[in-house]
mmCIF file of C-alpha atoms in Angstrom:
data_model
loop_
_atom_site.group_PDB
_atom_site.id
_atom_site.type_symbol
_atom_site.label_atom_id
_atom_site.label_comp_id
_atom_site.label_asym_id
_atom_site.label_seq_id
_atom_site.Cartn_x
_atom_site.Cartn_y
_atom_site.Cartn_z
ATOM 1 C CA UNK Y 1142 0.000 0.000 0.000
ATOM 2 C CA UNK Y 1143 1.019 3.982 -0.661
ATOM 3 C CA UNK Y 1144 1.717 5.453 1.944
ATOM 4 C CA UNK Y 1145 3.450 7.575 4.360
ATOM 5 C CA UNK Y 1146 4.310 6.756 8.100
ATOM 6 C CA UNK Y 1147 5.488 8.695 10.814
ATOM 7 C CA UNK Y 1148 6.356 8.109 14.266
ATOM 8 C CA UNK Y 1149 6.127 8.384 16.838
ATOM 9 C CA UNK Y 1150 2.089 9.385 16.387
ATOM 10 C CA UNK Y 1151 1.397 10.977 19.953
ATOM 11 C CA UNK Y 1152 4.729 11.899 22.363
ATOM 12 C CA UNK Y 1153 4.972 14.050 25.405
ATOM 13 C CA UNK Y 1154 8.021 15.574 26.075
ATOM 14 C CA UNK Y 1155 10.199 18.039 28.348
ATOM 15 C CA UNK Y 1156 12.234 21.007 27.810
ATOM 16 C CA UNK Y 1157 15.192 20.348 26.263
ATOM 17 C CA UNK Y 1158 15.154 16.944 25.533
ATOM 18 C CA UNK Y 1159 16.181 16.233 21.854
ATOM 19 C CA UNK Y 1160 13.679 13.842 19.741
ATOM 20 C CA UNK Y 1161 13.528 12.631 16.350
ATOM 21 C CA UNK Y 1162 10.632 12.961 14.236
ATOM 22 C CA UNK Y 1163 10.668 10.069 11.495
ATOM 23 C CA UNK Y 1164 8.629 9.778 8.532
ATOM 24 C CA UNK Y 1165 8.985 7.477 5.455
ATOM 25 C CA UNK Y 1166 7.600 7.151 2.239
ATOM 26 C CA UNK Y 1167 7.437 3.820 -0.034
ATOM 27 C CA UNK Y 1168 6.302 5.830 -2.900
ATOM 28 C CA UNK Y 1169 9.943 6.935 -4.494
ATOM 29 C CA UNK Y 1170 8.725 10.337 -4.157
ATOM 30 C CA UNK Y 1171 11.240 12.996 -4.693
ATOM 31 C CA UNK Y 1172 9.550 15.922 -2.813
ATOM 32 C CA UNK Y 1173 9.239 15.791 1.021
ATOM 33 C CA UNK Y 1174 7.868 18.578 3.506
ATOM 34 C CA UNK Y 1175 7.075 18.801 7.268
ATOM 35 C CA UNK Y 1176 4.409 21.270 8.552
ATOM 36 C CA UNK Y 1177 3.166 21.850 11.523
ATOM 37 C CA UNK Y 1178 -0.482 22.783 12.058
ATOM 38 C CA UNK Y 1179 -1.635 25.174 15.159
ATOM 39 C CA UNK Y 1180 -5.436 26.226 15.509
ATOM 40 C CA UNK Y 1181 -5.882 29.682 13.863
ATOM 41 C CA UNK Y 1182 -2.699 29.266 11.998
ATOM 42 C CA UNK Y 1183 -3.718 26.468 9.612
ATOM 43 C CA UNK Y 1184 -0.897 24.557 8.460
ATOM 44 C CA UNK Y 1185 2.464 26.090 8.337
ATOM 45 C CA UNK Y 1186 5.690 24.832 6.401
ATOM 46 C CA UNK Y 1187 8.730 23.630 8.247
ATOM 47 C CA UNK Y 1188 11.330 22.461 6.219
ATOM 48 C CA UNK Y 1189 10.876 20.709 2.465
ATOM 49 C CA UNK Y 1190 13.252 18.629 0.210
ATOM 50 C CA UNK Y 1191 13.672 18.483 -3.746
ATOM 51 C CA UNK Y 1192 16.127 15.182 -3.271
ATOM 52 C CA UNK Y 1193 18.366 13.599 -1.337
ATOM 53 C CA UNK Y 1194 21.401 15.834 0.055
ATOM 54 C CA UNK Y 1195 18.929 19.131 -0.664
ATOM 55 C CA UNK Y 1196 16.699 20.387 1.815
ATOM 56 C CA UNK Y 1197 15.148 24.350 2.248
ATOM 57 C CA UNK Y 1198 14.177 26.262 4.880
ATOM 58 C CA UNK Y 1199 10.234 26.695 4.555
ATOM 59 C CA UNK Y 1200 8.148 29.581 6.707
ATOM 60 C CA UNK Y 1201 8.849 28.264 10.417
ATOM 61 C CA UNK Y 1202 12.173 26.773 10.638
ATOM 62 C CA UNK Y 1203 13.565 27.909 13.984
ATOM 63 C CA UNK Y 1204 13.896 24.951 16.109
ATOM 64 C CA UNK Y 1205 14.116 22.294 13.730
ATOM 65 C CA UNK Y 1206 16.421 20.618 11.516
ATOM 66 C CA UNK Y 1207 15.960 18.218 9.111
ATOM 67 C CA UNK Y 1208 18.222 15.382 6.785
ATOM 68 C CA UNK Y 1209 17.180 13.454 3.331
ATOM 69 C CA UNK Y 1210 20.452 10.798 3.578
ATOM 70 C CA UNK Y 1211 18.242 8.478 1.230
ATOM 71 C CA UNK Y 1212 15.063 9.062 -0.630
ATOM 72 C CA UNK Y 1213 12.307 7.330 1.162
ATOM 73 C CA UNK Y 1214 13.133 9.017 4.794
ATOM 74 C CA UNK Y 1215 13.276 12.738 5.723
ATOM 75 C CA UNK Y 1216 13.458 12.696 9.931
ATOM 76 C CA UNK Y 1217 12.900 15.859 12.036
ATOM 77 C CA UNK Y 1218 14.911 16.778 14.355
ATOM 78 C CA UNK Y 1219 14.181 18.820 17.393
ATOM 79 C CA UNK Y 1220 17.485 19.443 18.985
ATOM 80 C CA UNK Y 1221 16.165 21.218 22.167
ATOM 81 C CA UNK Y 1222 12.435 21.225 22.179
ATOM 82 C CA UNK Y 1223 10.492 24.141 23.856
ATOM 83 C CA UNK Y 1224 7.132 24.159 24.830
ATOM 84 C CA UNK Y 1225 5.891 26.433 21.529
ATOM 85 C CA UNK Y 1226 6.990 23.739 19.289
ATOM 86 C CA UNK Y 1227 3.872 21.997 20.945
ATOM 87 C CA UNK Y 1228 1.821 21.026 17.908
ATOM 88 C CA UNK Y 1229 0.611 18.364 15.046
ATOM 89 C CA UNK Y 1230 3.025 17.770 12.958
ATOM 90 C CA UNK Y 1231 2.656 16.056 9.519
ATOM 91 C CA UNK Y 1232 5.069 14.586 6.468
ATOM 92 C CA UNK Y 1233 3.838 14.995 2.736
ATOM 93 C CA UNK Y 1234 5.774 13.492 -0.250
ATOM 94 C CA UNK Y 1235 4.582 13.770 -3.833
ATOM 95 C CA UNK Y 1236 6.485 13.155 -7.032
ATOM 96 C CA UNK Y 1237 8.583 16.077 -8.923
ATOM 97 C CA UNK Y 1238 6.124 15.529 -12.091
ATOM 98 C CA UNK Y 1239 5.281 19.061 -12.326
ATOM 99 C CA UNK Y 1240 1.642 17.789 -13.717
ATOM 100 C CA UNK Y 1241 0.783 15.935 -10.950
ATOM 101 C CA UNK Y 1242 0.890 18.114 -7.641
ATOM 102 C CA UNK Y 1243 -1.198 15.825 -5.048
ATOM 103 C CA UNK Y 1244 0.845 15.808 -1.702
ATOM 104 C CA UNK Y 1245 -0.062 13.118 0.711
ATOM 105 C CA UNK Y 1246 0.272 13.046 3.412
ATOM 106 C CA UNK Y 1247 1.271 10.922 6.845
ATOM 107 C CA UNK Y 1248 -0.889 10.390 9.946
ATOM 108 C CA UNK Y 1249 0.157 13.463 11.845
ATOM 109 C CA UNK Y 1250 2.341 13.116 14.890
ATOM 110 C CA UNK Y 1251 0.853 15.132 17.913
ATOM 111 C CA UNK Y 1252 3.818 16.355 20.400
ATOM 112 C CA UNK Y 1253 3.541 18.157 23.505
ATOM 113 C CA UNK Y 1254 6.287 19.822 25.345
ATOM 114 C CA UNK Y 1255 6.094 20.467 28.882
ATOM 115 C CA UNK Q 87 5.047 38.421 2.297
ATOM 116 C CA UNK Q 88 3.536 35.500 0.736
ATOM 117 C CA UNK Q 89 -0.305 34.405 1.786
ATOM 118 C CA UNK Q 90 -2.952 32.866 1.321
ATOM 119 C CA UNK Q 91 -6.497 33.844 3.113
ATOM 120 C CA UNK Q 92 -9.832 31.965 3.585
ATOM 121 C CA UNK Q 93 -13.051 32.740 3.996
ATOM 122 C CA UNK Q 94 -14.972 32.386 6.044
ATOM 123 C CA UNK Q 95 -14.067 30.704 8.859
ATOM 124 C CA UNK Q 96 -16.782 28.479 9.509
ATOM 125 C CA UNK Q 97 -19.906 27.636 8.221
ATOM 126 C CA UNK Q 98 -23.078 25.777 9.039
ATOM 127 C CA UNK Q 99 -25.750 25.124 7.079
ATOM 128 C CA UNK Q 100 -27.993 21.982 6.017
ATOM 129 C CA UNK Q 101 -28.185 18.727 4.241
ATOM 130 C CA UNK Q 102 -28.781 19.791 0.882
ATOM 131 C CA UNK Q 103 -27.664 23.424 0.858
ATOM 132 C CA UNK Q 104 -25.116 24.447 -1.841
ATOM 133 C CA UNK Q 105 -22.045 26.194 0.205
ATOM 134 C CA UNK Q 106 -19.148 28.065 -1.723
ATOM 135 C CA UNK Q 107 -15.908 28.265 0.171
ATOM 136 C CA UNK Q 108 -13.337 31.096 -0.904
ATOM 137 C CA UNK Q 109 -9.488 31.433 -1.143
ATOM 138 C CA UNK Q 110 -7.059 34.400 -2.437
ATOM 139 C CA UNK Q 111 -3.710 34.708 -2.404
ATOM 140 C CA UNK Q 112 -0.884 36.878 -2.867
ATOM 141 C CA UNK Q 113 2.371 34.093 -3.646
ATOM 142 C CA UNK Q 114 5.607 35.040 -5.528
ATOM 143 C CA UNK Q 115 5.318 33.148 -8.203
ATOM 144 C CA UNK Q 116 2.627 30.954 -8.564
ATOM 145 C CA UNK Q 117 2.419 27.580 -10.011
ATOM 146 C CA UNK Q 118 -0.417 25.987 -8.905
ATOM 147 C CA UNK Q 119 -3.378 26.113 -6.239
ATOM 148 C CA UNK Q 120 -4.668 22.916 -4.440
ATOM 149 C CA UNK Q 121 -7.898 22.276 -2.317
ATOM 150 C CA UNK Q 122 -7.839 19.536 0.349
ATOM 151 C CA UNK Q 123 -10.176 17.910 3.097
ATOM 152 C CA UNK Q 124 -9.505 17.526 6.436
ATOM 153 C CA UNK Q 125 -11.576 15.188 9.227
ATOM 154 C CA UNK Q 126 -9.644 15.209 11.722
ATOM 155 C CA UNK Q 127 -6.638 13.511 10.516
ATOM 156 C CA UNK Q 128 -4.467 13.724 7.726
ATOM 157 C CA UNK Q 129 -5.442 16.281 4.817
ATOM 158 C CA UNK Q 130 -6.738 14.246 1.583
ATOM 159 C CA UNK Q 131 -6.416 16.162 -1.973
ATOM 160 C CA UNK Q 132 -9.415 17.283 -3.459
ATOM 161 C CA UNK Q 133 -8.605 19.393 -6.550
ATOM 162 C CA UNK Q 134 -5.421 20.987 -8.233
ATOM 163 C CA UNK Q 135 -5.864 24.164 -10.811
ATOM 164 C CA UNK Q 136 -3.262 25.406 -12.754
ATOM 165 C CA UNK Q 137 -2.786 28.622 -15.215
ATOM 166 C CA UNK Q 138 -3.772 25.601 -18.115
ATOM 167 C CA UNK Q 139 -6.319 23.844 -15.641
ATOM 168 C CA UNK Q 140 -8.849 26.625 -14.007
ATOM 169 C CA UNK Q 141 -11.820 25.115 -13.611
ATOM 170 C CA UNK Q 142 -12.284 21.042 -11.949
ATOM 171 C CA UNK Q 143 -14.991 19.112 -11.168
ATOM 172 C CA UNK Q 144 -15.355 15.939 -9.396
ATOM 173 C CA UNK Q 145 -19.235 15.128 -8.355
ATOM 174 C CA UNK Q 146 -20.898 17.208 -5.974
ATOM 175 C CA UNK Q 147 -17.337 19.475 -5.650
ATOM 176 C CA UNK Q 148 -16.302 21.837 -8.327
ATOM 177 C CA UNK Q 149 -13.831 24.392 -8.323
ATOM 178 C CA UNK Q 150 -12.683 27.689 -10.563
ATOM 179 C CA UNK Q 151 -9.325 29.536 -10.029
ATOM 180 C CA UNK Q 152 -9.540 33.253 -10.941
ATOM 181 C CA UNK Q 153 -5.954 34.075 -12.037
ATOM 182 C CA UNK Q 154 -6.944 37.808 -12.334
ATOM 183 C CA UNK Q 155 -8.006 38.006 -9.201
ATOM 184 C CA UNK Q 156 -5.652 35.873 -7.365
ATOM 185 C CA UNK Q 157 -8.330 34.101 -6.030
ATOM 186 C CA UNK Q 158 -10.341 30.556 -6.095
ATOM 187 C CA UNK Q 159 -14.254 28.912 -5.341
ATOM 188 C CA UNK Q 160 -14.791 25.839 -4.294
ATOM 189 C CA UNK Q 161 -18.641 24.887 -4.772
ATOM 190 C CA UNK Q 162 -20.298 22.010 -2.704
ATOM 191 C CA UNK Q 163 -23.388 21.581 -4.032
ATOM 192 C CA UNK Q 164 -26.651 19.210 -2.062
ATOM 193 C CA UNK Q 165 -24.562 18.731 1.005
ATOM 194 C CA UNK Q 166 -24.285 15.968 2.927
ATOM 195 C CA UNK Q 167 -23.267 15.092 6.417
ATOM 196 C CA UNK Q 168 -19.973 13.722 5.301
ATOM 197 C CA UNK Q 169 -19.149 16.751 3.954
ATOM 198 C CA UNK Q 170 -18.345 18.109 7.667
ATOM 199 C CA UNK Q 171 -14.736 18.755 7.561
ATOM 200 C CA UNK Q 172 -12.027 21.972 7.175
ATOM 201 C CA UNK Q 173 -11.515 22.598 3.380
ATOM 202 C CA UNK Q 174 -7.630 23.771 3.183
ATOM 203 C CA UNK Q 175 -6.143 25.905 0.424
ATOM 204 C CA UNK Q 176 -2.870 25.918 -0.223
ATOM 205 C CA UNK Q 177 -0.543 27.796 -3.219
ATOM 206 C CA UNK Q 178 2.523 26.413 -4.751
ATOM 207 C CA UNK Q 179 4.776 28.803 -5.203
ATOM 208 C CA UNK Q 180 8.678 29.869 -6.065
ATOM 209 C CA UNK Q 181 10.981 26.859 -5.995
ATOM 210 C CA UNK Q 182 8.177 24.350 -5.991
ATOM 211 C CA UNK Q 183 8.053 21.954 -3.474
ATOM 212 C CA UNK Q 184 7.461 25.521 -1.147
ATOM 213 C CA UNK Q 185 3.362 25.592 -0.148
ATOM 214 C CA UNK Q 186 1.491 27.948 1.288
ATOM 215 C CA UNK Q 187 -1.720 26.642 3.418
ATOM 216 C CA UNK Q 188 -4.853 29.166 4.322
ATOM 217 C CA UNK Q 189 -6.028 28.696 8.033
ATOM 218 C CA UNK Q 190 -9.241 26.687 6.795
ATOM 219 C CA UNK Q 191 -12.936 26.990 6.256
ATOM 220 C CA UNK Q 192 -14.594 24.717 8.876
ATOM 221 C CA UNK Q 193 -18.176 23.425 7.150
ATOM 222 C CA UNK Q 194 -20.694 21.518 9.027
ATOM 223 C CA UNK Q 195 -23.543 20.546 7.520
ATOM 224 C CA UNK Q 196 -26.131 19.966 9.833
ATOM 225 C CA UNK Q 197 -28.927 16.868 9.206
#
C-alpha cells in the first residue's frame, strides 16, 4: 500500500530533551515537507526537500532541523524542544512531475512539550 | 510576504444546501493552487488548478481559479453530512516543493 508513516504518532516531552521525528515514504517520491499545524494558523511549512542531500528552509524553521540521507526518509529533528513547538506535525511526499501536484500526506504526529 | 487567506471561517448550514468556500492569495510566483479535506486527521487532496487547468470538477465538488483576481471557489453543491470537515487551500509557489496553506474553512452541515 502507498503510503506515508510517521512516528512516533502521539509523544509528550520536556524542555530540552532532543527527539527525532521520522517519517517514510514507499512511494519513491522525490519531494518531502514537514508542517506543523496550530489552531488559527492552519498549516504552516517547516522544512521541504527536492532530493536527497537538498533540503530548504520553509516559513517556520527555527527549532528544527531536518536530513534526506536516502530518498524514502526525511526525519525531524528537534534538537532542544520548547514548549511552543507543541503542535501536530505532519510529512507529505509527492512526485517532482510538475503535472501531478497531489501531496499526501502521513498520519500526523501530535507532540507536547512540557 | 507571501499568503494565502480563507473565507470564512466556519460555516453551518444543512443537508442539501449548496455552500461556496473562498481562497485568495498573494504568492511570488505561482504555479499551482490545491484544495484539500480535512476530518480530523491527515489532509486528503481534493482538486489541483493550474494557469492551463482553471476550472475542476469531481461530483458534488467543483472548483474555478480566478488568475486575475488571485483568487479561487470551491462549490459544494446538495450537502451531505460527510461533507463536515475543514476545506484547506494551499498555493505552490517559487521553488516548488514551497506551499502555502490558508487557516481553513470549517463546514458543518447539519442533518
Amino acid at each position: 500500500e502507498a503510503q506515508v508513516t510517521q512516528n512516533p504518532r502521539y509523544l509528550i516531552t520536556v524542555t530540552g530533551k532532543k527527539l527525532t521525528v521520522t517519517c517514510s515514504q514507499n512511494m519513491n517520491h522525490e519531494y518531502m515537507s514537514w508542517y506543523r499545524q496550530d489552531p488559527g494558523l492552519g498549516l504552516r511549512q517547516i522544512y521541504y526537500s527536492m532530493n536527497v542531500e537538498v533540503t530548504d528552509k520553509g516559513d517556520v524553521p527555527e527549532g528544527y532541523k531536518v536530513s534526506r540521507k536516502e530518498k524514502r526518509n526525511f526525519p525531524l529533528i528537534l534538537e532542544s524542544p520548547s514548549p511552543n513547538q507543541t503542535s501536530l506535525y505532519f510529512c507529505a511526499s509527492r512526485t517532482r512531475l510538475s503535472s501531478y501536484n497531489e501531496q499526501f500526506f502521513g498520519p500526523g504526529t501530535r507532540l507536547t512539550v512540557l | 510576504e507571501d499568503k494565502v487567506v480563507q473565507s470564512p471561517l466556519s460555516l453551518v448550514v444543512h443537508e442539501g444546501d449548496t455552500v461556496t468556500l473562498n481562497c485568495s492569495y498573494e504568492v511570488t510566483n505561482f504555479r499551482s493552487l490545491l484544495w484539500y479535506k480535512q476530518e480530523k486527521k491527515a489532509p486528503t487532496f481534493l482538486f489541483m488548478l493550474t494557469s492551463s487547468g482553471i476550472e475542476k470538477k469531481s461530483g458534488r465538488l467543483s472548483s474555478i481559479l480566478d488568475k486575475k483576481e488571485l483568487s479561487s471557489i470551491l462549490n459544494i453543491t446538495a450537502t451531505q453530512t460527510g461533507d463536515s470537515a475543514i476545506y484547506l487551500c494551499a498555493v505552490e509557489g517559487n521553488t516548488g516543493n514551497q506551499f502555502y496553506f490558508g487557516t481553513g474553512t470549517s463546514l458543518t452541515v447539519i442533518p
